[in-house]
Short mmCIF file of C-alpha atoms in Angstrom, two decimals:
data_model
loop_
_atom_site.label_atom_id
_atom_site.label_comp_id
_atom_site.label_asym_id
_atom_site.label_seq_id
_atom_site.Cartn_x
_atom_site.Cartn_y
_atom_site.Cartn_z
CA MET Y 1 -7.64 47.97 -15.04
CA HIS Y 2 -7.28 50.43 -12.18
CA THR Y 3 -10.29 50.81 -9.83
CA PRO Y 4 -10.83 54.32 -8.67
CA VAL Y 5 -10.50 54.67 -4.81
CA ARG Y 6 -13.30 56.57 -3.02
CA THR Y 7 -12.10 59.56 -1.01
CA ASP Y 8 -15.47 61.49 -0.66
CA PHE Y 9 -17.25 58.85 1.30
CA GLU Y 10 -19.36 60.48 4.07
CA PRO Y 11 -19.59 57.71 6.65
CA HIS Y 12 -22.13 59.39 9.09
CA SER Y 13 -24.73 60.60 6.52
CA ALA Y 14 -28.32 59.95 7.49
CA ALA Y 15 -29.63 60.14 3.95
CA LEU Y 16 -31.20 57.35 1.78
CA LEU Y 17 -28.27 55.01 0.80
CA LYS Y 18 -28.39 53.54 -2.52
CA ALA Y 19 -26.95 49.99 -3.26
CA ARG Y 20 -23.43 50.50 -4.82
CA TYR Y 21 -19.84 49.39 -4.47
CA PHE Y 22 -16.53 51.26 -4.36
CA SER Y 23 -12.91 50.59 -3.44
CA VAL Y 24 -11.10 52.08 -0.52
CA ASP Y 25 -7.54 51.92 0.96
CA ILE Y 26 -7.34 50.94 4.53
CA PRO Y 27 -4.09 51.70 6.37
CA SER Y 28 -2.90 48.77 8.55
CA PHE Y 29 -0.85 48.88 11.81
CA ASP Y 30 2.51 49.31 9.92
CA GLY Y 31 1.20 51.70 7.09
CA THR Y 32 0.71 48.91 4.62
CA ARG Y 33 -2.26 49.72 2.25
CA ILE Y 34 -4.97 47.12 2.41
CA ARG Y 35 -7.28 47.57 -0.60
CA ALA Y 36 -10.94 46.62 -0.04
CA THR Y 37 -14.23 46.91 -1.96
CA VAL Y 38 -17.01 48.27 0.21
CA TYR Y 39 -20.52 46.85 -1.01
CA GLN Y 40 -23.09 49.38 0.37
CA PRO Y 41 -26.65 48.11 0.65
CA ALA Y 42 -29.69 50.15 -0.02
CA LEU Y 43 -30.84 51.67 3.30
CA ALA Y 44 -33.71 53.94 4.20
CA PRO Y 45 -32.64 56.83 6.33
CA LYS Y 46 -33.23 55.01 9.72
CA ASP Y 47 -32.28 51.56 8.58
CA THR Y 48 -29.11 49.75 9.92
CA ALA Y 49 -27.42 46.63 8.49
CA PRO Y 50 -24.85 44.15 9.61
CA VAL Y 51 -21.41 43.72 7.90
CA ILE Y 52 -19.94 40.59 6.34
CA ILE Y 53 -16.16 40.69 5.77
CA HIS Y 54 -15.27 38.61 2.72
CA ALA Y 55 -11.71 37.28 2.38
CA HIS Y 56 -10.13 35.26 -0.45
CA ALA Y 57 -8.19 32.03 -0.77
CA PHE Y 58 -4.38 32.00 -1.13
CA GLY Y 59 -3.24 33.26 -4.45
CA PHE Y 60 -6.55 34.90 -5.19
CA PHE Y 61 -7.81 38.64 -4.73
CA ARG Y 62 -10.83 40.50 -3.44
CA MET Y 63 -14.20 40.56 -5.01
CA SER Y 64 -13.92 44.00 -6.69
CA GLN Y 65 -17.22 43.94 -8.44
CA PRO Y 66 -20.33 41.82 -8.38
CA LYS Y 67 -19.59 40.08 -11.60
CA SER Y 68 -15.90 39.14 -10.73
CA LEU Y 69 -14.57 35.64 -10.59
CA TYR Y 70 -15.89 35.36 -6.88
CA GLY Y 71 -19.11 36.96 -7.61
CA ARG Y 72 -20.03 34.85 -10.47
CA TYR Y 73 -18.64 31.41 -9.93
CA LEU Y 74 -17.37 30.88 -6.24
CA TYR Y 75 -19.88 29.99 -3.54
CA THR Y 76 -18.37 32.46 -1.03
CA GLY Y 77 -18.58 35.32 -3.48
CA LYS Y 78 -22.13 34.43 -4.65
CA THR Y 79 -23.26 34.29 -1.10
CA ALA Y 80 -21.68 37.53 -0.26
CA ILE Y 81 -23.31 39.24 -3.23
CA GLU Y 82 -26.73 37.86 -2.34
CA ALA Y 83 -26.21 39.15 1.30
CA TRP Y 84 -25.35 42.56 -0.10
CA ARG Y 85 -28.62 42.43 -2.17
CA GLN Y 86 -30.52 41.44 0.81
CA GLY Y 87 -29.31 44.48 2.87
CA TYR Y 88 -25.96 43.56 4.23
CA TRP Y 89 -22.86 45.68 4.17
CA VAL Y 90 -20.10 43.52 2.57
CA ILE Y 91 -16.34 44.29 2.75
CA SER Y 92 -14.12 42.24 0.50
CA TYR Y 93 -10.53 42.90 0.84
CA ASP Y 94 -7.04 41.87 -0.73
CA GLN Y 95 -5.03 40.24 1.87
CA ARG Y 96 -1.53 41.58 2.54
CA GLY Y 97 0.69 40.89 -0.55
CA HIS Y 98 -2.36 39.96 -2.79
CA GLY Y 99 -4.16 41.84 -5.36
CA ALA Y 100 -3.89 45.65 -4.76
CA SER Y 101 -2.77 45.46 -1.13
CA GLY Y 102 0.84 46.01 -0.13
CA GLY Y 103 3.16 44.08 1.97
CA LYS Y 104 4.59 40.63 1.84
CA ILE Y 105 2.41 37.42 2.08
CA GLY Y 106 2.76 35.77 5.53
CA LEU Y 107 0.04 33.11 5.35
CA MET Y 108 -2.19 34.40 8.18
CA ASP Y 109 0.55 35.31 10.51
CA PRO Y 110 -0.88 36.72 13.73
CA GLU Y 111 1.59 39.46 13.68
CA PHE Y 112 0.56 40.63 10.11
CA GLU Y 113 -2.66 39.26 8.38
CA VAL Y 114 -4.54 38.82 11.59
CA ARG Y 115 -3.52 42.39 12.71
CA ASP Y 116 -4.54 43.67 9.33
CA LEU Y 117 -8.00 42.23 9.84
CA SER Y 118 -8.32 43.96 13.31
CA TYR Y 119 -7.57 47.15 11.57
CA ILE Y 120 -10.20 46.46 8.94
CA ILE Y 121 -12.65 45.86 11.65
CA ASP Y 122 -11.67 49.22 13.36
CA TRP Y 123 -11.99 51.03 9.94
CA ILE Y 124 -15.39 49.45 9.43
CA GLU Y 125 -16.60 50.82 12.94
CA ASN Y 126 -15.21 54.20 12.09
CA ASN Y 127 -16.26 54.64 8.53
CA ILE Y 128 -19.38 52.60 7.77
CA PRO Y 129 -22.65 54.32 8.57
CA ARG Y 130 -25.61 52.74 10.39
CA LEU Y 131 -24.03 49.34 11.33
CA SER Y 132 -26.11 46.99 13.32
CA TYR Y 133 -24.46 44.88 15.85
#
C-alpha cells in the first residue's frame, strides 16, 4: 500500500497542532530520497516539544503508523509511540536502501547513512515547528 506523502505541511504555523502522523520525503546529500514518517504531537499554540529520531534494525523499515510492526510489538517502537502520545515529536525513517527510501544499503557507512542522518536532522530543524532543544 502506498502511503501519501505530505506536500502541504506548514512548518512555522503558530496554531493548535493536533496529534497526527504523515509521511515525507527528505532529500539527502546526494539527492537520494529518504522516506520518513513524522509523528506530530498535540501542542497548544505556545507549546514546544523535543524530537526523537527512530531508526530501524537491518532488513526492517520505518514505523509508518502507530499500529505497525514496530508500534505494536517491538520495544523501540512502543516506546516511540508512547513518547509521541506524551507530547514528543517522533521521526521514524527508512534507512538508505530499506523500505521506501532510495539508494544502496551501506551498513551505517559514515559517507552515506551517517550523512543521511545529518540531513534528516537539518530537515527537522528547518521544517518541524516549535521544537524545544
